[in-house]
Coordinates of C-alpha atoms and ligand atoms in Angstrom, one line a residue:
X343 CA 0.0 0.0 0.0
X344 CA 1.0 3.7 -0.3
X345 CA 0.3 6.7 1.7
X346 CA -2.9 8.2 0.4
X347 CA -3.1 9.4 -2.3
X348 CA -6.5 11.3 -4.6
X349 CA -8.0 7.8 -6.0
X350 CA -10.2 9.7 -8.0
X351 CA -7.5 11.2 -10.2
X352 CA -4.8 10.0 -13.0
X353 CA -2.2 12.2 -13.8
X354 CA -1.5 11.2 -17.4
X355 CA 0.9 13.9 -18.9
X356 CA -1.0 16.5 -20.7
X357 CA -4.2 15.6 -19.1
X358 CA -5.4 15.1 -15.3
X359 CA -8.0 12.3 -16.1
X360 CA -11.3 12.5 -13.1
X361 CA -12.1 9.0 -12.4
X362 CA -15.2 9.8 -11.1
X363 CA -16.8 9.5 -14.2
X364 CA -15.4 5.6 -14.9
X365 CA -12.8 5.9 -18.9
X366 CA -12.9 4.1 -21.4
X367 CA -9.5 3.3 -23.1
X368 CA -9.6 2.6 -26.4
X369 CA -7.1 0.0 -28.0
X370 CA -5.4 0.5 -31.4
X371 CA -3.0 -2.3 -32.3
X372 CA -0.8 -1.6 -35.0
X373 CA 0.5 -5.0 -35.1
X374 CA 0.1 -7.6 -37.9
X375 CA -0.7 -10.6 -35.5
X376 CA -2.9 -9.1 -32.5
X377 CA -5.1 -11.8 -31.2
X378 CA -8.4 -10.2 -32.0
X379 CA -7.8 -7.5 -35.0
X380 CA -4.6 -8.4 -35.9
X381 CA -3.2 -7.0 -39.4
X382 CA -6.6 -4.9 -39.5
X383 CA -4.6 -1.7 -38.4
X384 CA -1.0 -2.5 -39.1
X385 CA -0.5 0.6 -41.7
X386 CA -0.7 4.1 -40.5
X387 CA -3.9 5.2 -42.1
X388 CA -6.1 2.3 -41.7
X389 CA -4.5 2.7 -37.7
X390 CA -5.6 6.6 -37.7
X391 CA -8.7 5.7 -39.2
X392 CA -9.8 3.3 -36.3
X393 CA -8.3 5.3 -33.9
X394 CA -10.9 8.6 -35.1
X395 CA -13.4 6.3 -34.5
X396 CA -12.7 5.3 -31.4
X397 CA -12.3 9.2 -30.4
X398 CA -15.8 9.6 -32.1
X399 CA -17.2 6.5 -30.2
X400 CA -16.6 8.1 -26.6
X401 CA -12.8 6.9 -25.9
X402 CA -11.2 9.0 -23.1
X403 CA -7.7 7.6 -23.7
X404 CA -6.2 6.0 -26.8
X405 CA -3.6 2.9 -26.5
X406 CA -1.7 2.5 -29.0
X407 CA 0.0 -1.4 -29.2
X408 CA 2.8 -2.3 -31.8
X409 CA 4.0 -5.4 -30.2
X410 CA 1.0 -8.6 -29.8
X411 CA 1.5 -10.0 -26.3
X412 CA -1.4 -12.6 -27.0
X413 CA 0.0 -16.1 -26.1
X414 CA 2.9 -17.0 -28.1
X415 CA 3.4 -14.1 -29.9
X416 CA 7.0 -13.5 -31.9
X417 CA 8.9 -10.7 -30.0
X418 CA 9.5 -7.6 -32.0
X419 CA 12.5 -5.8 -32.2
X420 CA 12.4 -2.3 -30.3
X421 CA 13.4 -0.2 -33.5
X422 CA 10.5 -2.2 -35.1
X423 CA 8.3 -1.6 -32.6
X424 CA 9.0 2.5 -32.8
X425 CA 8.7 2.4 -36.7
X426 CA 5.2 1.2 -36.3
X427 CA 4.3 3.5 -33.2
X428 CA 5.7 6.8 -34.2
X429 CA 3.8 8.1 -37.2
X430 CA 0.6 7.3 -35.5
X431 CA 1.7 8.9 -32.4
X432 CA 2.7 11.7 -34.1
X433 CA -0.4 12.2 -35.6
X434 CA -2.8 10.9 -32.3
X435 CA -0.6 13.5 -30.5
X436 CA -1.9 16.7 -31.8
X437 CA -6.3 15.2 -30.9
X438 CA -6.4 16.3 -27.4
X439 CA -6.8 13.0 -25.9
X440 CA -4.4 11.0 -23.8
X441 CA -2.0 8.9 -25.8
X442 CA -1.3 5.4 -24.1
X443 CA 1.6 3.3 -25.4
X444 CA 1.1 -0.4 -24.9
X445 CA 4.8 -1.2 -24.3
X446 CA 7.1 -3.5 -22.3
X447 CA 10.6 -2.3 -23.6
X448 CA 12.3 0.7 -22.1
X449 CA 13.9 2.0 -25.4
X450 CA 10.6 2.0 -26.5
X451 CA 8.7 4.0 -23.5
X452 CA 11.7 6.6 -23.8
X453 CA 11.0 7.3 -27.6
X454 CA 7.6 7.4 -27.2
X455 CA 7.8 9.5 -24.2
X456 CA 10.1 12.3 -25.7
X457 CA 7.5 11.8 -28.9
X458 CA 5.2 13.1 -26.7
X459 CA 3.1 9.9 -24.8
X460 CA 1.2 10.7 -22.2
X461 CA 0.8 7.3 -20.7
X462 CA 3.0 3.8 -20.7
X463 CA 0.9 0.6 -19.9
X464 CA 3.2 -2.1 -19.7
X465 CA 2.0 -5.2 -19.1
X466 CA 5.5 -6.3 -17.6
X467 CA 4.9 -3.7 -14.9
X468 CA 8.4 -1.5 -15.8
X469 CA 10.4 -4.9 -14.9
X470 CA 12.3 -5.1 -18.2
X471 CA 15.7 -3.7 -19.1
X472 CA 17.2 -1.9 -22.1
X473 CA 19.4 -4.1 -24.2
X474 CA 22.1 -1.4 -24.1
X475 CA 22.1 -1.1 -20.4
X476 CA 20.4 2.5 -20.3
X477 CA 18.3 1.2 -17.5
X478 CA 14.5 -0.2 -16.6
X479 CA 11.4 1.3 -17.9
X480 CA 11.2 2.7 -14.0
X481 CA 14.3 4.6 -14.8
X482 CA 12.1 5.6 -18.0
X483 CA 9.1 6.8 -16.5
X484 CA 11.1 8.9 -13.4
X485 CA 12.8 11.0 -15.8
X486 CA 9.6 12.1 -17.3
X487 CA 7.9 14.0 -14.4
X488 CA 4.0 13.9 -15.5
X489 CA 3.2 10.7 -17.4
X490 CA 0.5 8.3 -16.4
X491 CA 1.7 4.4 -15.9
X492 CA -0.2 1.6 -15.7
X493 CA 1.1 -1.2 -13.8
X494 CA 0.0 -5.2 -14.8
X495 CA 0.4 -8.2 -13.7
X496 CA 1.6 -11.1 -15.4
X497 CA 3.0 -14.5 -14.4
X498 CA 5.7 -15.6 -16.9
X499 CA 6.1 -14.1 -20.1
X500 CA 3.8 -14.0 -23.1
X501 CA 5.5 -17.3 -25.1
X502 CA 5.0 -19.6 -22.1
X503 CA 2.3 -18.0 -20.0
X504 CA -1.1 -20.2 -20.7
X505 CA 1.4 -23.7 -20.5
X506 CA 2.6 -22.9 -17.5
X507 CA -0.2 -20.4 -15.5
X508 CA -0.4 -19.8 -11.8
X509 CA -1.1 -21.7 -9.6
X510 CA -3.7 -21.6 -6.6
X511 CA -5.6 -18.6 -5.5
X512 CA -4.5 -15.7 -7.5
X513 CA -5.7 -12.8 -5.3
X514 CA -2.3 -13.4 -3.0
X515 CA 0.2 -13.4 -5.3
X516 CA -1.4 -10.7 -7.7
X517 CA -1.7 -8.2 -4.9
X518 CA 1.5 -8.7 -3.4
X519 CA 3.0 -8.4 -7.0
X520 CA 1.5 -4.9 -7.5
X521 CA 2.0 -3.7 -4.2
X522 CA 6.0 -4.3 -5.2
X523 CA 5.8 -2.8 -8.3
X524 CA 3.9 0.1 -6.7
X525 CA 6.4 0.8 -3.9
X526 CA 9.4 0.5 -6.2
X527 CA 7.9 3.2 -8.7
X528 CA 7.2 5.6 -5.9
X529 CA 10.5 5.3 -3.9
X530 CA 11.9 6.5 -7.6
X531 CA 10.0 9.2 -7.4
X532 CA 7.2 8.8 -9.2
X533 CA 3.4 10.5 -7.7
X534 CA 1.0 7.6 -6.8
X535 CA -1.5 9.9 -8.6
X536 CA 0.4 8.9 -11.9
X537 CA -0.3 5.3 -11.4
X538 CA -3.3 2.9 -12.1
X539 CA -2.7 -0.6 -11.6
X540 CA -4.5 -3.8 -13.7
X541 CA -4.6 -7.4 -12.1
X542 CA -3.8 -8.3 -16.1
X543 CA -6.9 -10.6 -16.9
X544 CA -5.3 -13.9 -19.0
X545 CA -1.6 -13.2 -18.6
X546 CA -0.5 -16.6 -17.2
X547 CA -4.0 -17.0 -15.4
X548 CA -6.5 -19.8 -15.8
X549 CA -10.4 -19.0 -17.0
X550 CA -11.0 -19.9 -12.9
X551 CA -8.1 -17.4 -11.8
X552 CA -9.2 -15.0 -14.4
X553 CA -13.2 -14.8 -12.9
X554 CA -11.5 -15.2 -9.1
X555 CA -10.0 -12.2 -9.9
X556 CA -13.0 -10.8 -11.0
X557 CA -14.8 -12.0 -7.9
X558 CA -12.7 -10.3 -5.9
X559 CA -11.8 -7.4 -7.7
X560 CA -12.8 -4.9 -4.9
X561 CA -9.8 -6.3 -2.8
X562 CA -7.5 -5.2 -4.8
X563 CA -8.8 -1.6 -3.9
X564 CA -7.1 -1.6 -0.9
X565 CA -3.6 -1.1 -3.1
X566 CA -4.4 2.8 -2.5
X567 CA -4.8 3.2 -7.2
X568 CA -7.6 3.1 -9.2
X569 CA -8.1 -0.1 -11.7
X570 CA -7.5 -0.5 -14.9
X571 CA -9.2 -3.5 -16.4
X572 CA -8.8 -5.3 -19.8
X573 CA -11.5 -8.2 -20.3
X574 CA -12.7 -7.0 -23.9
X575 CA -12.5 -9.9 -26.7
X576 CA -10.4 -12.3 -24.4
X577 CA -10.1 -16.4 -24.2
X578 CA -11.6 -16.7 -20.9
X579 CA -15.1 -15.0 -22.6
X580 CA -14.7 -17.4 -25.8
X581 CA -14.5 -20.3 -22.7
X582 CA -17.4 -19.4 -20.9
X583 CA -19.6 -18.6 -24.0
X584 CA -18.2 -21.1 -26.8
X585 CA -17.1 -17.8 -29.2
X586 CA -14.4 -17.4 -31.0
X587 CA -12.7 -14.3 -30.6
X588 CA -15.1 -12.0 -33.4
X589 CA -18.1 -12.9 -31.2
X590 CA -17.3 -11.8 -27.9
X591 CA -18.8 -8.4 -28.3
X592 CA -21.6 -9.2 -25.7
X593 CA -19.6 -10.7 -23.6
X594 CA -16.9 -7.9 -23.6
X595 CA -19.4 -5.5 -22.6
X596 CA -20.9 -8.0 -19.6
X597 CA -17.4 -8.4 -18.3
X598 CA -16.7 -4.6 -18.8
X599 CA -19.8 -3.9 -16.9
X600 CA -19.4 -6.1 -14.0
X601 CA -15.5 -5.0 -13.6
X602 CA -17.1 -1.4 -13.3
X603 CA -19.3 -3.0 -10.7
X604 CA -17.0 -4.4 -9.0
X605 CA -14.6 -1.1 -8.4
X606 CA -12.4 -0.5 -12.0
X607 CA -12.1 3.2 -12.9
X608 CA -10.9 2.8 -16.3
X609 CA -11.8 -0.4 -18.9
X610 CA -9.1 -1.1 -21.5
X611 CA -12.1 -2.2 -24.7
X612 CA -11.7 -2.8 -28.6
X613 CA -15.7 -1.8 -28.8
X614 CA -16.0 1.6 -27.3
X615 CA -19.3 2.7 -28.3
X616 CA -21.0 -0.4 -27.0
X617 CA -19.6 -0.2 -23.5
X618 CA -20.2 3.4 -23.5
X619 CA -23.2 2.8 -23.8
X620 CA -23.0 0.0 -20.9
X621 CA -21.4 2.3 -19.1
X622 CA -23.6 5.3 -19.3
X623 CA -26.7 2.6 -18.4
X624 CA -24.9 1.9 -15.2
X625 CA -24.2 5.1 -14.7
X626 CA -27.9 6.4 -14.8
X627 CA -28.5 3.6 -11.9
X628 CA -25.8 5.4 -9.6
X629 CA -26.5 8.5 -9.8
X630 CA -30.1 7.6 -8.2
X631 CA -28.2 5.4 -5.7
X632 CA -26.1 8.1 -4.6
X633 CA -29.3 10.8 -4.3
X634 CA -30.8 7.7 -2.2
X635 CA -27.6 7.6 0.5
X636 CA -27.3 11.6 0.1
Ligands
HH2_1156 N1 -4.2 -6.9 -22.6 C1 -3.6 -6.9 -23.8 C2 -2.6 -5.9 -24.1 N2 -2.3 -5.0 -23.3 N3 -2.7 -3.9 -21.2 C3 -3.3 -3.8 -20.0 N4 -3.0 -2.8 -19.1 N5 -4.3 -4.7 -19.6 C4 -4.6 -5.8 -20.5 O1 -5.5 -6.6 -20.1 C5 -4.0 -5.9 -21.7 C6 -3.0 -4.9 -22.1 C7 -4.0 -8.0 -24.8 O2 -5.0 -7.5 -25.6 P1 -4.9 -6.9 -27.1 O3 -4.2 -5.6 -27.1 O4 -6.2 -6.8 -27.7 O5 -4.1 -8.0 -28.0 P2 -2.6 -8.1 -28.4 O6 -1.8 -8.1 -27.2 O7 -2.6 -9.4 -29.1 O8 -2.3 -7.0 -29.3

């Protein structure tokens, strides 16, 4: 846990996000292979194209992925990874919307950051190193003194996480794992108001761990940082309902929903316009439960 910090804000670079109202974060993958739109956005204009949309559709924050971490994907080079990232963050840059980038390598979050990225979600929670020895993606994120991080968990790595998943109750290990990564990031310096933290739903989890997780969502509150959950289009939705991966829309926005139930300030979701709407549903319901309490 940290000291107490406003759980109700993000500080993501240009923008200071209220989470009162719960976000919506919008994915873009620029990647050939992504598990659910993969190769749909890998060229810059088809990329700025969805990403418009998105904006259109309601998104408060646009993440912008050029490496797959679905099961097994190939590793991309980090020069790679920038050549597919920086024209459309270029461009994303000048909307007036947060710019996440969906990266775990430090090279990357430092040219993306000096590009102008107001957020780095990395799903290997700032742990990796540069390849030249320039440091961790902590080092990173210190020396940039406003940027929003978002902090997951994931046990293994992405080539061997679903043969080899966690085993027993999740809650333990996933909160204790966050709570370090937390602690480390502030004592470098960085505001807990920068940080969000996501229990990473189907990174080396089982379908059981991944709906424990959900279960008990609301423990993980007691970290001190809002949540950030990603459920939209993923394995554990295609278990429970028998879809494959292009018919999970309904089953997105149920997870979505019940997440927000459950305490999550901000939903990482390919369909943004139909958990808006979700969203703004639920919303109607609490604004009458609050006027009941008041
Ligand atoms: N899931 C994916 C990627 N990044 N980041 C956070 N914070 N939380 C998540 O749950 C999360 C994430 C995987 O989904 P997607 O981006 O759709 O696919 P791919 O990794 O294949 O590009």
């Amino acid at each position: 846990m940290t000291d107490v910090a406003d759980q109700t804000v993000w500080q993501t670079g240009r923008f200071r996000l209220d989470l009162a109202t719960p976000r919506l974060m919008g994915i873009v993958n620029l990647t050939p292979d992504s598990f659910s739109d993969g190769g749909r956005f890998d060229r810059p204009a088809a990329a700025l194209d969805h990403a418009q949309r998105l904006l259109r559709e309601g998104a408060d924050v646009l993440d912008l992925g050029a490496e797959s971490t679905r099961p097994g994907a190939a590793p991309v080079p980090w020069r790679e990874e920038l050549k597919r990232l920086l024209p459309v963050l270029r461009e994303v840059r000048s909307w007036d919307v947060p710019v996440s980038v969906d990266t775990g390598k430090p090279e990357v979050m430092r040219e993306a950051l000096a590009a102008g990225a107001d957020i780095v979600n990395d799903v290997w929670a700032l742990r990796r190193a540069a390849d030249d020895g320039s440091g961790n993606g902590v080092d990173i994120v210190a020396q940039h003194p406003s940027c929003g991080v978002c902090l997951m968990h994931m046990h293994g790595e992405p080539g061997s996480m679903q043969r080899e998943p966690l085993q027993g109750d999740p809650l333990a290990p996933v909160a204790t794992f966050l709570s370090q990564r937390l602690k480390a990031l502030v004592q470098a310096g960085v505001a807990p108001e920068r940080i969000v933290l996501d229990p990473g739903i189907g990174f080396g989890k089982t379908v059981e761990q991944n709906f424990a997780l959900l279960a008990r969502q609301a423990e993980l509150l007691a970290l001190g940082r809002p949540l950030l959950l990603g459920w939209s289009r993923k394995s554990s939705l295609g278990a429970v309902t028998g879809h494959d991966v292009d018919q999970r829309l309904s089953a997105s926005v149920a997870a979505a929903l019940l997440a927000l139930q459950q305490g999550a300030r901000i939903l990482r979701v390919h369909d943004v316009q139909e958990t808006r709407d979700a969203v703004q549903v639920w919303q109607a319901m609490r604004a009458q439960e609050v006027q009941e309490t008041a």
